[in-house]
Amino acid sequence: MDYLEIEGSKKLNGTVIISGAKNAALPLLACTLLSKTPVCINNIPNVADVKTLLQLLENLGAKQTFESNRAVVNTISVNSTCANYDIVRKMRASILTLGPLLARFGHCEVSLPGGCAIGQRPIDLHLRALEQMGAIIEIKQGYVIAKAPKSLEGANIIFDKITVTGSENIIMAAILANGVTTLSNVAKEPEVVQLCEVLNEGGAKIKGIGSDELEIEGSGGELLKLDDITVIPDRIEAGTYLCAAAITNSDITLKNVTSEHLKAVVSKLTYMGYVIERNENSINIKPSSNILPIDIKTVEYPGFPTDMQAQFMALCTQANGTSVIDERLFENRFMHVSELLRMGADIKLSSHIATVYGPTKLTGADVMATDLRASSALVLAALAAKGKTRIHRIYHLDRGYEDLEGKLSMLGASIKRLSE
Ligand code: UD1
C-alpha cells in the first residue's frame, strides 16, 4: 500500500493549476444515462472516484473512454439496470445512477451505499422524493429495488434537508418524467448548478437554476442530446491549496479557479490576516503577519463548506488564539482530530464542536488517513510540521485529489509517494 512521506517546515511558492471538480464530474457522468448521443466531458479530474463511476457505467453496458482528463461516454448500449454492491461500496456517489436509471428504464436495482467514516449518510430523502413521483421502492438484501411501471410522474417535492446528491438525483429523474416537478429547498452548490445548465443545454426544461426552487418540465421519456461539457474547477481542491499556502505562510497563485465559488473560504482566510487577491480565474495568497483565530460553522453553499472543515482545523493549529469549529452537516466528521493530536495539536472535542488552541508546534509522525478531506488535513499539518510525517492509507486522498504530490512538489514541498 502507498503512503506519503512529507518533510515539513518548507515554504511554498509558485503556481498550481486546479483540476476539474470531482463533485461536479460525478453527476455529469451519471447524467450521460439521460442522453441518446455520446457525451464528451472535458476537464475531468483523474481521480479514483471518477474511475469508479466510469467502471459502473461500463458495467451497466455503456461504452466509455477516459484519457487526458477527457471522457467520452455513450450510454445508448446500456443493457443492465443493476448498480452492484462491489462498485457502490467503493463510492457512495454511485447512488447518483438511481434517478437516471429509474427514469430511463422504469426500474433499477442500486446497492445501498451504507454508512461511511464521516457518518450514517442516509438516502431517505432521495427515496422519498422518488416515491412522491410514483416510484415503488423496496429495500431487499442491501439493494434499493425501484420500479416505476407507469413511468415517473411530476410531483411537488420539498426536501426536509438540503441534500446535494439527493437534489441531483431527483433533478435527473424529473427530466424524463411525465409532467412538471417542482423542487423546494434544493441544494445550490455550484456543482448542482452546472448539472442543471448542462441538462438544459441538452434539451431539458429547468427553471430557477441557482435558486432553491426549481421547476422542471419532464420530457415524458424523450432522452436528451447532451453536448460537449467542461467540468467547473474544483473549489475544494482550490481551498485545500490555499490552506497549504496559509499553513506554511507562503505566497502562491492558483490558476483555473472560479473565485466566485470560493467566497466563504477566502473570507475566513482574509479574516485570519492572509492577503488575497482574487481575479476571475486565479487567486493569489500572501502570508499573514499575525494569524488570527476564527470561528467556523459548516453549512450548505454559499456558506462555509464541510469539505473544507478538516483543512481549516489543521490551519487553526497555527493561529494565535482559540478557534471554534462547529460541524453541522456530518455527525462524525472529526476523524482527523486524533491524528492531528498525535502531531502535537491541542484540540478539544465536544459533540459537534471542536475547539482548537493555537499556536502549537507540530511535529512529524506516522498518521492514518481516514476519509478524503481528513487526509488532506494531515497533508497540510505535515507541511507545517517539523520533521518527517508518513501518511498511511492514502487511497482516501487518491479518491479526490489529482496528482497531489506532483502539484505540491511543483510548489516546493518535499513530498514523496512510497510503498509500505
Ligand atoms: C455531497 C458531496 C460531499 C459533501 C456533501 C455536503 C458529492 C459527491 N459529495 O455529499 O463531498 O461533503 O455533499 O456538502 O457531491 N441527508 C439525509 N438524508 C438523505 C440525504 C442526506 O439525512 O437522504 C443528510 C446527510 O446525512 C447530511 C446532510 O443531509 O447530514 C447533507 O448531505 P448531502 O448533501 O446529501 O451529502 P452528499 O450529497 O452525500
PDB file of N, CA, C and O in Angstrom, residues 342-409:
ATOM      1  N   ARG A 342      -1.783  13.583  17.522  1.00  0.00           N
ATOM      2  CA  ARG A 342      -0.527  12.831  17.522  1.00  0.00           C
ATOM      3  C   ARG A 342       0.615  13.666  16.948  1.00  0.00           C
ATOM      4  O   ARG A 342       1.785  13.359  17.147  1.00  0.00           O
ATOM      5  N   MET A 343       0.257  14.716  16.200  1.00  0.00           N
ATOM      6  CA  MET A 343       1.298  15.590  15.641  1.00  0.00           C
ATOM      7  C   MET A 343       1.546  16.803  16.540  1.00  0.00           C
ATOM      8  O   MET A 343       2.302  17.704  16.173  1.00  0.00           O
ATOM      9  N   GLY A 344       0.835  16.854  17.673  1.00  0.00           N
ATOM     10  CA  GLY A 344       1.110  17.935  18.627  1.00  0.00           C
ATOM     11  C   GLY A 344       0.025  18.995  18.717  1.00  0.00           C
ATOM     12  O   GLY A 344       0.171  19.973  19.458  1.00  0.00           O
ATOM     13  N   ALA A 345      -1.069  18.824  17.976  1.00  0.00           N
ATOM     14  CA  ALA A 345      -2.154  19.823  18.040  1.00  0.00           C
ATOM     15  C   ALA A 345      -2.841  19.757  19.398  1.00  0.00           C
ATOM     16  O   ALA A 345      -2.774  18.739  20.092  1.00  0.00           O
ATOM     17  N   ASP A 346      -3.495  20.861  19.774  1.00  0.00           N
ATOM     18  CA  ASP A 346      -4.228  20.928  21.035  1.00  0.00           C
ATOM     19  C   ASP A 346      -5.697  21.207  20.669  1.00  0.00           C
ATOM     20  O   ASP A 346      -6.067  22.351  20.372  1.00  0.00           O
ATOM     21  N   ILE A 347      -6.494  20.147  20.615  1.00  0.00           N
ATOM     22  CA  ILE A 347      -7.888  20.266  20.149  1.00  0.00           C
ATOM     23  C   ILE A 347      -8.789  19.532  21.137  1.00  0.00           C
ATOM     24  O   ILE A 347      -8.496  18.400  21.527  1.00  0.00           O
ATOM     25  N   LYS A 348      -9.877  20.206  21.532  1.00  0.00           N
ATOM     26  CA  LYS A 348     -10.849  19.534  22.420  1.00  0.00           C
ATOM     27  C   LYS A 348     -12.150  19.355  21.631  1.00  0.00           C
ATOM     28  O   LYS A 348     -12.603  20.279  20.951  1.00  0.00           O
ATOM     29  N   LEU A 349     -12.721  18.162  21.754  1.00  0.00           N
ATOM     30  CA  LEU A 349     -13.969  17.865  21.037  1.00  0.00           C
ATOM     31  C   LEU A 349     -15.123  17.781  22.011  1.00  0.00           C
ATOM     32  O   LEU A 349     -15.011  17.145  23.064  1.00  0.00           O
ATOM     33  N   SER A 350     -16.233  18.406  21.655  1.00  0.00           N
ATOM     34  CA  SER A 350     -17.440  18.240  22.459  1.00  0.00           C
ATOM     35  C   SER A 350     -18.602  18.190  21.480  1.00  0.00           C
ATOM     36  O   SER A 350     -18.925  19.188  20.832  1.00  0.00           O
ATOM     37  N   SER A 351     -19.152  16.998  21.321  1.00  0.00           N
ATOM     38  CA  SER A 351     -20.222  16.777  20.354  1.00  0.00           C
ATOM     39  C   SER A 351     -19.782  17.263  18.964  1.00  0.00           C
ATOM     40  O   SER A 351     -18.755  16.838  18.478  1.00  0.00           O
ATOM     41  N   HIS A 352     -20.533  18.199  18.361  1.00  0.00           N
ATOM     42  CA  HIS A 352     -20.167  18.622  17.002  1.00  0.00           C
ATOM     43  C   HIS A 352     -19.267  19.864  16.991  1.00  0.00           C
ATOM     44  O   HIS A 352     -19.125  20.520  15.964  1.00  0.00           O
ATOM     45  N   ILE A 353     -18.663  20.173  18.140  1.00  0.00           N
ATOM     46  CA  ILE A 353     -17.817  21.377  18.193  1.00  0.00           C
ATOM     47  C   ILE A 353     -16.371  21.003  18.551  1.00  0.00           C
ATOM     48  O   ILE A 353     -16.125  20.265  19.509  1.00  0.00           O
ATOM     49  N   ALA A 354     -15.451  21.513  17.754  1.00  0.00           N
ATOM     50  CA  ALA A 354     -14.029  21.311  18.054  1.00  0.00           C
ATOM     51  C   ALA A 354     -13.426  22.665  18.432  1.00  0.00           C
ATOM     52  O   ALA A 354     -13.637  23.654  17.725  1.00  0.00           O
ATOM     53  N   THR A 355     -12.714  22.690  19.535  1.00  0.00           N
ATOM     54  CA  THR A 355     -12.027  23.918  19.935  1.00  0.00           C
ATOM     55  C   THR A 355     -10.532  23.683  19.720  1.00  0.00           C
ATOM     56  O   THR A 355      -9.967  22.708  20.215  1.00  0.00           O
ATOM     57  N   VAL A 356      -9.942  24.573  18.928  1.00  0.00           N
ATOM     58  CA  VAL A 356      -8.534  24.401  18.560  1.00  0.00           C
ATOM     59  C   VAL A 356      -7.718  25.496  19.246  1.00  0.00           C
ATOM     60  O   VAL A 356      -7.956  26.689  19.006  1.00  0.00           O
ATOM     61  N   TYR A 357      -6.802  25.092  20.106  1.00  0.00           N
ATOM     62  CA  TYR A 357      -5.975  26.053  20.827  1.00  0.00           C
ATOM     63  C   TYR A 357      -4.673  26.239  20.055  1.00  0.00           C
ATOM     64  O   TYR A 357      -3.919  25.285  19.852  1.00  0.00           O
ATOM     65  N   GLY A 358      -4.407  27.468  19.629  1.00  0.00           N
ATOM     66  CA  GLY A 358      -3.195  27.710  18.857  1.00  0.00           C
ATOM     67  C   GLY A 358      -2.389  28.824  19.486  1.00  0.00           C
ATOM     68  O   GLY A 358      -2.881  29.508  20.384  1.00  0.00           O
ATOM     69  N   PRO A 359      -1.170  29.022  19.046  1.00  0.00           N
ATOM     70  CA  PRO A 359      -0.483  28.178  18.071  1.00  0.00           C
ATOM     71  C   PRO A 359       0.216  27.009  18.756  1.00  0.00           C
ATOM     72  O   PRO A 359       0.616  27.133  19.907  1.00  0.00           O
ATOM     73  N   THR A 360       0.306  25.886  18.036  1.00  0.00           N
ATOM     74  CA  THR A 360       1.078  24.757  18.569  1.00  0.00           C
ATOM     75  C   THR A 360       2.160  24.394  17.554  1.00  0.00           C
ATOM     76  O   THR A 360       1.963  24.545  16.352  1.00  0.00           O
ATOM     77  N   LYS A 361       3.258  23.913  18.090  1.00  0.00           N
ATOM     78  CA  LYS A 361       4.345  23.449  17.197  1.00  0.00           C
ATOM     79  C   LYS A 361       4.017  22.020  16.805  1.00  0.00           C
ATOM     80  O   LYS A 361       3.892  21.145  17.664  1.00  0.00           O
ATOM     81  N   LEU A 362       3.823  21.788  15.532  1.00  0.00           N
ATOM     82  CA  LEU A 362       3.514  20.426  15.081  1.00  0.00           C
ATOM     83  C   LEU A 362       4.817  19.683  14.790  1.00  0.00           C
ATOM     84  O   LEU A 362       5.795  20.287  14.330  1.00  0.00           O
ATOM     85  N   THR A 363       4.806  18.388  15.055  1.00  0.00           N
ATOM     86  CA  THR A 363       5.992  17.584  14.726  1.00  0.00           C
ATOM     87  C   THR A 363       5.566  16.382  13.879  1.00  0.00           C
ATOM     88  O   THR A 363       4.446  15.874  14.030  1.00  0.00           O
ATOM     89  N   GLY A 364       6.458  15.939  13.027  1.00  0.00           N
ATOM     90  CA  GLY A 364       6.172  14.822  12.131  1.00  0.00           C
ATOM     91  C   GLY A 364       5.849  13.549  12.905  1.00  0.00           C
ATOM     92  O   GLY A 364       6.352  13.348  14.021  1.00  0.00           O
ATOM     93  N   ALA A 365       4.988  12.708  12.330  1.00  0.00           N
ATOM     94  CA  ALA A 365       4.607  11.445  12.981  1.00  0.00           C
ATOM     95  C   ALA A 365       4.060  10.506  11.905  1.00  0.00           C
ATOM     96  O   ALA A 365       3.828  10.927  10.765  1.00  0.00           O
ATOM     97  N   ASP A 366       3.842   9.255  12.278  1.00  0.00           N
ATOM     98  CA  ASP A 366       3.102   8.343  11.402  1.00  0.00           C
ATOM     99  C   ASP A 366       1.626   8.565  11.673  1.00  0.00           C
ATOM    100  O   ASP A 366       1.198   8.463  12.822  1.00  0.00           O
ATOM    101  N   VAL A 367       0.865   8.877  10.649  1.00  0.00           N
ATOM    102  CA  VAL A 367      -0.568   9.120  10.847  1.00  0.00           C
ATOM    103  C   VAL A 367      -1.370   8.356   9.792  1.00  0.00           C
ATOM    104  O   VAL A 367      -0.849   7.973   8.741  1.00  0.00           O
ATOM    105  N   MET A 368      -2.640   8.208  10.078  1.00  0.00           N
ATOM    106  CA  MET A 368      -3.514   7.376   9.255  1.00  0.00           C
ATOM    107  C   MET A 368      -4.608   8.249   8.621  1.00  0.00           C
ATOM    108  O   MET A 368      -5.322   8.944   9.347  1.00  0.00           O
ATOM    109  N   ALA A 369      -4.722   8.180   7.303  1.00  0.00           N
ATOM    110  CA  ALA A 369      -5.823   8.873   6.633  1.00  0.00           C
ATOM    111  C   ALA A 369      -7.119   8.101   6.894  1.00  0.00           C
ATOM    112  O   ALA A 369      -7.111   6.871   6.867  1.00  0.00           O
ATOM    113  N   THR A 370      -8.213   8.825   7.162  1.00  0.00           N
ATOM    114  CA  THR A 370      -9.472   8.133   7.483  1.00  0.00           C
ATOM    115  C   THR A 370     -10.579   8.416   6.476  1.00  0.00           C
ATOM    116  O   THR A 370     -11.453   7.598   6.259  1.00  0.00           O
ATOM    117  N   ASP A 371     -10.601   9.592   5.918  1.00  0.00           N
ATOM    118  CA  ASP A 371     -11.517   9.880   4.812  1.00  0.00           C
ATOM    119  C   ASP A 371     -10.852  10.931   3.942  1.00  0.00           C
ATOM    120  O   ASP A 371      -9.780  11.432   4.281  1.00  0.00           O
ATOM    121  N   LEU A 372     -11.515  11.241   2.853  1.00  0.00           N
ATOM    122  CA  LEU A 372     -10.867  12.091   1.846  1.00  0.00           C
ATOM    123  C   LEU A 372     -10.347  13.419   2.411  1.00  0.00           C
ATOM    124  O   LEU A 372      -9.175  13.746   2.310  1.00  0.00           O
ATOM    125  N   ARG A 373     -11.245  14.206   2.991  1.00  0.00           N
ATOM    126  CA  ARG A 373     -10.807  15.551   3.408  1.00  0.00           C
ATOM    127  C   ARG A 373      -9.987  15.502   4.689  1.00  0.00           C
ATOM    128  O   ARG A 373      -9.098  16.339   4.898  1.00  0.00           O
ATOM    129  N   ALA A 374     -10.265  14.514   5.552  1.00  0.00           N
ATOM    130  CA  ALA A 374      -9.444  14.344   6.753  1.00  0.00           C
ATOM    131  C   ALA A 374      -7.998  14.111   6.340  1.00  0.00           C
ATOM    132  O   ALA A 374      -7.059  14.611   6.957  1.00  0.00           O
ATOM    133  N   SER A 375      -7.806  13.357   5.258  1.00  0.00           N
ATOM    134  CA  SER A 375      -6.456  13.057   4.803  1.00  0.00           C
ATOM    135  C   SER A 375      -5.742  14.320   4.342  1.00  0.00           C
ATOM    136  O   SER A 375      -4.546  14.484   4.571  1.00  0.00           O
ATOM    137  N   SER A 376      -6.492  15.215   3.687  1.00  0.00           N
ATOM    138  CA  SER A 376      -5.810  16.419   3.206  1.00  0.00           C
ATOM    139  C   SER A 376      -5.423  17.307   4.384  1.00  0.00           C
ATOM    140  O   SER A 376      -4.420  18.020   4.332  1.00  0.00           O
ATOM    141  N   ALA A 377      -6.177  17.235   5.488  1.00  0.00           N
ATOM    142  CA  ALA A 377      -5.802  17.994   6.689  1.00  0.00           C
ATOM    143  C   ALA A 377      -4.463  17.487   7.223  1.00  0.00           C
ATOM    144  O   ALA A 377      -3.630  18.270   7.691  1.00  0.00           O
ATOM    145  N   LEU A 378      -4.241  16.175   7.123  1.00  0.00           N
ATOM    146  CA  LEU A 378      -2.977  15.610   7.612  1.00  0.00           C
ATOM    147  C   LEU A 378      -1.819  16.046   6.716  1.00  0.00           C
ATOM    148  O   LEU A 378      -0.718  16.313   7.195  1.00  0.00           O
ATOM    149  N   VAL A 379      -2.086  16.124   5.412  1.00  0.00           N
ATOM    150  CA  VAL A 379      -1.046  16.612   4.495  1.00  0.00           C
ATOM    151  C   VAL A 379      -0.670  18.045   4.871  1.00  0.00           C
ATOM    152  O   VAL A 379       0.516  18.408   4.948  1.00  0.00           O
ATOM    153  N   LEU A 380      -1.689  18.864   5.146  1.00  0.00           N
ATOM    154  CA  LEU A 380      -1.416  20.271   5.496  1.00  0.00           C
ATOM    155  C   LEU A 380      -0.615  20.358   6.783  1.00  0.00           C
ATOM    156  O   LEU A 380       0.373  21.105   6.871  1.00  0.00           O
ATOM    157  N   ALA A 381      -1.037  19.583   7.782  1.00  0.00           N
ATOM    158  CA  ALA A 381      -0.318  19.603   9.059  1.00  0.00           C
ATOM    159  C   ALA A 381       1.131  19.168   8.838  1.00  0.00           C
ATOM    160  O   ALA A 381       2.060  19.760   9.403  1.00  0.00           O
ATOM    161  N   ALA A 382       1.323  18.170   7.979  1.00  0.00           N
ATOM    162  CA  ALA A 382       2.673  17.668   7.711  1.00  0.00           C
ATOM    163  C   ALA A 382       3.544  18.740   7.051  1.00  0.00           C
ATOM    164  O   ALA A 382       4.745  18.823   7.301  1.00  0.00           O
ATOM    165  N   LEU A 383       2.919  19.581   6.198  1.00  0.00           N
ATOM    166  CA  LEU A 383       3.692  20.636   5.527  1.00  0.00           C
ATOM    167  C   LEU A 383       4.219  21.645   6.543  1.00  0.00           C
ATOM    168  O   LEU A 383       5.275  22.253   6.346  1.00  0.00           O
ATOM    169  N   ALA A 384       3.476  21.817   7.640  1.00  0.00           N
ATOM    170  CA  ALA A 384       3.875  22.802   8.659  1.00  0.00           C
ATOM    171  C   ALA A 384       4.744  22.177   9.749  1.00  0.00           C
ATOM    172  O   ALA A 384       5.406  22.898  10.498  1.00  0.00           O
ATOM    173  N   ALA A 385       4.714  20.847   9.847  1.00  0.00           N
ATOM    174  CA  ALA A 385       5.366  20.183  10.988  1.00  0.00           C
ATOM    175  C   ALA A 385       6.890  20.145  10.841  1.00  0.00           C
ATOM    176  O   ALA A 385       7.422  20.160   9.734  1.00  0.00           O
ATOM    177  N   LYS A 386       7.535  20.066  11.988  1.00  0.00           N
ATOM    178  CA  LYS A 386       8.990  19.894  11.986  1.00  0.00           C
ATOM    179  C   LYS A 386       9.277  18.400  11.801  1.00  0.00           C
ATOM    180  O   LYS A 386       8.676  17.559  12.475  1.00  0.00           O
ATOM    181  N   GLY A 387      10.116  18.070  10.847  1.00  0.00           N
ATOM    182  CA  GLY A 387      10.490  16.662  10.649  1.00  0.00           C
ATOM    183  C   GLY A 387       9.592  15.948   9.651  1.00  0.00           C
ATOM    184  O   GLY A 387       8.807  16.577   8.930  1.00  0.00           O
ATOM    185  N   LYS A 388       9.727  14.608   9.664  1.00  0.00           N
ATOM    186  CA  LYS A 388       9.052  13.778   8.647  1.00  0.00           C
ATOM    187  C   LYS A 388       7.695  13.278   9.135  1.00  0.00           C
ATOM    188  O   LYS A 388       7.595  12.750  10.239  1.00  0.00           O
ATOM    189  N   THR A 389       6.700  13.369   8.267  1.00  0.00           N
ATOM    190  CA  THR A 389       5.405  12.743   8.557  1.00  0.00           C
ATOM    191  C   THR A 389       5.161  11.681   7.497  1.00  0.00           C
ATOM    192  O   THR A 389       5.413  11.916   6.306  1.00  0.00           O
ATOM    193  N   ARG A 390       4.688  10.532   7.948  1.00  0.00           N
ATOM    194  CA  ARG A 390       4.289   9.499   6.980  1.00  0.00           C
ATOM    195  C   ARG A 390       2.779   9.334   7.093  1.00  0.00           C
ATOM    196  O   ARG A 390       2.263   9.046   8.187  1.00  0.00           O
ATOM    197  N   ILE A 391       2.089   9.547   5.973  1.00  0.00           N
ATOM    198  CA  ILE A 391       0.624   9.442   5.970  1.00  0.00           C
ATOM    199  C   ILE A 391       0.242   8.131   5.286  1.00  0.00           C
ATOM    200  O   ILE A 391       0.536   7.936   4.105  1.00  0.00           O
ATOM    201  N   HIS A 392      -0.396   7.274   6.045  1.00  0.00           N
ATOM    202  CA  HIS A 392      -0.758   5.949   5.541  1.00  0.00           C
ATOM    203  C   HIS A 392      -2.203   5.945   5.035  1.00  0.00           C
ATOM    204  O   HIS A 392      -2.974   6.831   5.349  1.00  0.00           O
ATOM    205  N   ARG A 393      -2.548   4.901   4.306  1.00  0.00           N
ATOM    206  CA  ARG A 393      -3.888   4.720   3.711  1.00  0.00           C
ATOM    207  C   ARG A 393      -4.279   5.887   2.792  1.00  0.00           C
ATOM    208  O   ARG A 393      -5.396   6.423   2.906  1.00  0.00           O
ATOM    209  N   ILE A 394      -3.356   6.250   1.920  1.00  0.00           N
ATOM    210  CA  ILE A 394      -3.635   7.443   1.114  1.00  0.00           C
ATOM    211  C   ILE A 394      -4.587   7.170  -0.049  1.00  0.00           C
ATOM    212  O   ILE A 394      -4.846   8.059  -0.852  1.00  0.00           O
ATOM    213  N   TYR A 395      -5.128   5.932  -0.108  1.00  0.00           N
ATOM    214  CA  TYR A 395      -6.148   5.710  -1.151  1.00  0.00           C
ATOM    215  C   TYR A 395      -7.319   6.666  -0.942  1.00  0.00           C
ATOM    216  O   TYR A 395      -8.037   7.003  -1.874  1.00  0.00           O
ATOM    217  N   HIS A 396      -7.514   7.128   0.290  1.00  0.00           N
ATOM    218  CA  HIS A 396      -8.564   8.130   0.522  1.00  0.00           C
ATOM    219  C   HIS A 396      -8.268   9.411  -0.264  1.00  0.00           C
ATOM    220  O   HIS A 396      -9.159   9.997  -0.872  1.00  0.00           O
ATOM    221  N   LEU A 397      -6.998   9.834  -0.225  1.00  0.00           N
ATOM    222  CA  LEU A 397      -6.611  11.062  -0.951  1.00  0.00           C
ATOM    223  C   LEU A 397      -6.765  10.869  -2.452  1.00  0.00           C
ATOM    224  O   LEU A 397      -7.186  11.775  -3.172  1.00  0.00           O
ATOM    225  N   ASP A 398      -6.405   9.668  -2.913  1.00  0.00           N
ATOM    226  CA  ASP A 398      -6.450   9.393  -4.357  1.00  0.00           C
ATOM    227  C   ASP A 398      -7.876   9.425  -4.896  1.00  0.00           C
ATOM    228  O   ASP A 398      -8.087   9.553  -6.094  1.00  0.00           O
ATOM    229  N   ARG A 399      -8.861   9.305  -3.998  1.00  0.00           N
ATOM    230  CA  ARG A 399     -10.260   9.382  -4.441  1.00  0.00           C
ATOM    231  C   ARG A 399     -10.586  10.767  -4.986  1.00  0.00           C
ATOM    232  O   ARG A 399     -11.470  10.897  -5.844  1.00  0.00           O
ATOM    233  N   GLY A 400      -9.915  11.809  -4.462  1.00  0.00           N
ATOM    234  CA  GLY A 400     -10.386  13.144  -4.830  1.00  0.00           C
ATOM    235  C   GLY A 400      -9.344  14.180  -5.184  1.00  0.00           C
ATOM    236  O   GLY A 400      -9.708  15.290  -5.567  1.00  0.00           O
ATOM    237  N   TYR A 401      -8.058  13.886  -5.033  1.00  0.00           N
ATOM    238  CA  TYR A 401      -7.034  14.886  -5.376  1.00  0.00           C
ATOM    239  C   TYR A 401      -6.186  14.365  -6.512  1.00  0.00           C
ATOM    240  O   TYR A 401      -5.501  13.348  -6.383  1.00  0.00           O
ATOM    241  N   GLU A 402      -6.206  15.077  -7.640  1.00  0.00           N
ATOM    242  CA  GLU A 402      -5.398  14.663  -8.791  1.00  0.00           C
ATOM    243  C   GLU A 402      -3.939  15.064  -8.555  1.00  0.00           C
ATOM    244  O   GLU A 402      -3.654  16.227  -8.274  1.00  0.00           O
ATOM    245  N   ASP A 403      -3.055  14.098  -8.651  1.00  0.00           N
ATOM    246  CA  ASP A 403      -1.603  14.342  -8.599  1.00  0.00           C
ATOM    247  C   ASP A 403      -1.197  15.268  -7.444  1.00  0.00           C
ATOM    248  O   ASP A 403      -0.443  16.226  -7.642  1.00  0.00           O
ATOM    249  N   LEU A 404      -1.683  14.962  -6.265  1.00  0.00           N
ATOM    250  CA  LEU A 404      -1.404  15.819  -5.102  1.00  0.00           C
ATOM    251  C   LEU A 404       0.092  16.006  -4.894  1.00  0.00           C
ATOM    252  O   LEU A 404       0.577  17.131  -4.710  1.00  0.00           O
ATOM    253  N   GLU A 405       0.841  14.890  -4.953  1.00  0.00           N
ATOM    254  CA  GLU A 405       2.269  15.033  -4.643  1.00  0.00           C
ATOM    255  C   GLU A 405       3.003  15.782  -5.758  1.00  0.00           C
ATOM    256  O   GLU A 405       3.921  16.557  -5.479  1.00  0.00           O
ATOM    257  N   GLY A 406       2.548  15.597  -7.012  1.00  0.00           N
ATOM    258  CA  GLY A 406       3.165  16.337  -8.127  1.00  0.00           C
ATOM    259  C   GLY A 406       2.933  17.840  -7.974  1.00  0.00           C
ATOM    260  O   GLY A 406       3.856  18.646  -8.112  1.00  0.00           O
ATOM    261  N   LYS A 407       1.693  18.195  -7.653  1.00  0.00           N
ATOM    262  CA  LYS A 407       1.362  19.627  -7.549  1.00  0.00           C
ATOM    263  C   LYS A 407       2.096  20.264  -6.368  1.00  0.00           C
ATOM    264  O   LYS A 407       2.618  21.375  -6.470  1.00  0.00           O
ATOM    265  N   LEU A 408       2.139  19.550  -5.226  1.00  0.00           N
ATOM    266  CA  LEU A 408       2.826  20.120  -4.056  1.00  0.00           C
ATOM    267  C   LEU A 408       4.327  20.194  -4.288  1.00  0.00           C
ATOM    268  O   LEU A 408       4.980  21.157  -3.875  1.00  0.00           O
ATOM    269  N   SER A 409       4.886  19.195  -4.985  1.00  0.00           N
ATOM    270  CA  SER A 409       6.325  19.236  -5.287  1.00  0.00           C
ATOM    271  C   SER A 409       6.654  20.450  -6.145  1.00  0.00           C
ATOM    272  O   SER A 409       7.632  21.146  -5.919  1.00  0.00           O
TER     273      SER A 409
END
